[in-house]
Amino acid sequence: MEYTVGGKWPHAVMEPHRGALVVQAIARRLAEVMAEQELSANALARKSGVNRQVITNVLTGVVWPDMLTVVDLEGALGVMLWPEHARWRIPAPGQAPGGVTEDMIAAEARAQEEAG
C-alpha cells in the first residue's frame, strides 16, 4: 500500500492519511475475525456473496473496500469490522494518527458497566 511507512500490512506504520488508516483498521479486524471464526477467503466468499479475490485484496491492502462490501462482510461475520468508528479519532490532514486508545476503551467499558 502506498501509504505504508514501515512494517507489513495490515499492521504497518502508516502515513496520517485518514482513508488509509480506516481501510487498515477494517482489514486488520477482518483478518482477526476470519481467524477467530476459522474462515478462509473462499468460505467467507460463499457466506457473504463477496468475491473471494476482493476479500483477499482487502486483506492484503491491494484495494479499499466500498461500503456495500463492508456491509456484506459484516453481515456474514456477525460483527462490525470497524466497531470504534463512532469515536475513533481520525486525524486532521497533516496530523499524526491517534486512533482509539486503550484508555478510551476501558473508560467506555466502565461507563457501560455503571449504566447497566
C-alpha positions as semicolon CSV with decimal commas, in nm:
position;residue;x (nm);y (nm);z (nm)
1;M;0,000;0,000;0,000
2;E;0,137;0,338;-0,096
3;Y;0,065;0,497;0,247
4;T;0,275;0,241;0,436
5;V;0,578;0,392;0,609
6;G;0,718;0,075;0,762
7;G;0,619;-0,276;0,857
8;K;0,379;-0,518;0,695
9;W;0,014;-0,457;0,608
10;P;-0,227;-0,458;0,789
11;H;-0,011;-0,382;1,093
12;A;0,219;-0,136;0,919
13;V;0,300;0,212;1,038
14;M;0,103;0,440;0,812
15;E;0,122;0,797;0,692
16;P;-0,152;1,010;0,850
17;H;-0,390;0,961;0,558
18;R;-0,739;0,927;0,701
19;G;-0,875;0,695;0,434
20;A;-0,575;0,464;0,451
21;L;-0,599;0,443;0,830
22;V;-0,968;0,347;0,812
23;V;-0,901;0,080;0,549
24;Q;-0,615;-0,053;0,760
25;A;-0,842;-0,081;1,066
26;I;-1,107;-0,265;0,862
27;A;-0,853;-0,503;0,705
28;R;-0,696;-0,577;1,042
29;R;-1,035;-0,652;1,201
30;L;-1,140;-0,863;0,902
31;A;-0,826;-1,077;0,936
32;E;-0,881;-1,114;1,312
33;V;-1,246;-1,219;1,278
34;M;-1,173;-1,460;0,996
35;A;-0,905;-1,624;1,215
36;E;-1,138;-1,633;1,518
37;Q;-1,416;-1,792;1,312
38;E;-1,169;-2,015;1,123
39;L;-1,294;-1,889;0,787
40;S;-1,090;-1,893;0,469
41;A;-1,143;-1,632;0,200
42;N;-1,329;-1,898;-0,001
43;A;-1,563;-1,981;0,288
44;L;-1,628;-1,614;0,363
45;A;-1,696;-1,550;-0,006
46;R;-1,961;-1,823;-0,010
47;K;-2,115;-1,695;0,313
48;S;-2,111;-1,323;0,222
49;G;-2,155;-1,316;-0,154
50;V;-1,837;-1,106;-0,180
51;N;-1,590;-1,230;-0,441
52;R;-1,300;-1,424;-0,288
53;Q;-1,043;-1,215;-0,476
54;V;-1,197;-0,895;-0,337
55;I;-1,165;-1,035;0,016
56;T;-0,803;-1,131;-0,047
57;N;-0,730;-0,789;-0,198
58;V;-0,880;-0,612;0,107
59;L;-0,675;-0,832;0,341
60;T;-0,354;-0,755;0,152
61;G;-0,423;-0,384;0,105
62;V;-0,447;-0,404;-0,274
63;V;-0,794;-0,245;-0,278
64;W;-1,004;-0,033;-0,049
65;P;-1,344;-0,192;0,012
66;D;-1,657;0,002;-0,075
67;M;-1,933;0,040;0,184
68;L;-2,151;-0,235;0,035
69;T;-1,862;-0,480;0,057
70;V;-1,804;-0,388;0,422
71;V;-2,177;-0,426;0,497
72;D;-2,192;-0,768;0,326
73;L;-1,883;-0,889;0,513
74;E;-2,016;-0,760;0,847
75;G;-2,349;-0,934;0,785
76;A;-2,182;-1,265;0,707
77;L;-1,943;-1,242;1,002
78;G;-2,196;-1,107;1,252
79;V;-1,959;-0,833;1,370
80;M;-1,877;-0,474;1,285
81;L;-1,543;-0,453;1,111
82;W;-1,478;-0,103;1,236
83;P;-1,657;-0,110;1,572
84;E;-1,493;0,201;1,711
85;H;-1,588;0,425;1,418
86;A;-1,824;0,640;1,621
87;R;-1,542;0,758;1,849
88;W;-1,230;0,678;1,652
89;R;-1,023;0,990;1,628
90;I;-0,942;1,029;1,263
91;P;-0,653;1,274;1,239
92;A;-0,697;1,603;1,062
93;P;-0,498;1,634;0,740
94;G;-0,130;1,657;0,825
95;Q;-0,170;1,532;1,184
96;A;-0,036;1,205;1,321
97;P;-0,294;0,930;1,374
98;G;-0,442;0,895;1,721
99;G;-0,699;0,619;1,685
100;V;-0,880;0,471;1,977
101;T;-0,663;0,430;2,284
102;E;-0,681;0,154;2,542
103;D;-0,782;0,420;2,797
104;M;-1,081;0,516;2,582
105;I;-1,191;0,153;2,552
106;A;-1,154;0,097;2,929
107;A;-1,349;0,415;3,007
108;E;-1,630;0,309;2,774
109;A;-1,643;-0,037;2,935
110;R;-1,665;0,119;3,283
111;A;-1,942;0,353;3,169
112;Q;-2,140;0,063;3,023
113;E;-2,098;-0,139;3,345
114;E;-2,219;0,153;3,554
115;A;-2,517;0,215;3,323
116;G;-2,649;-0,127;3,326
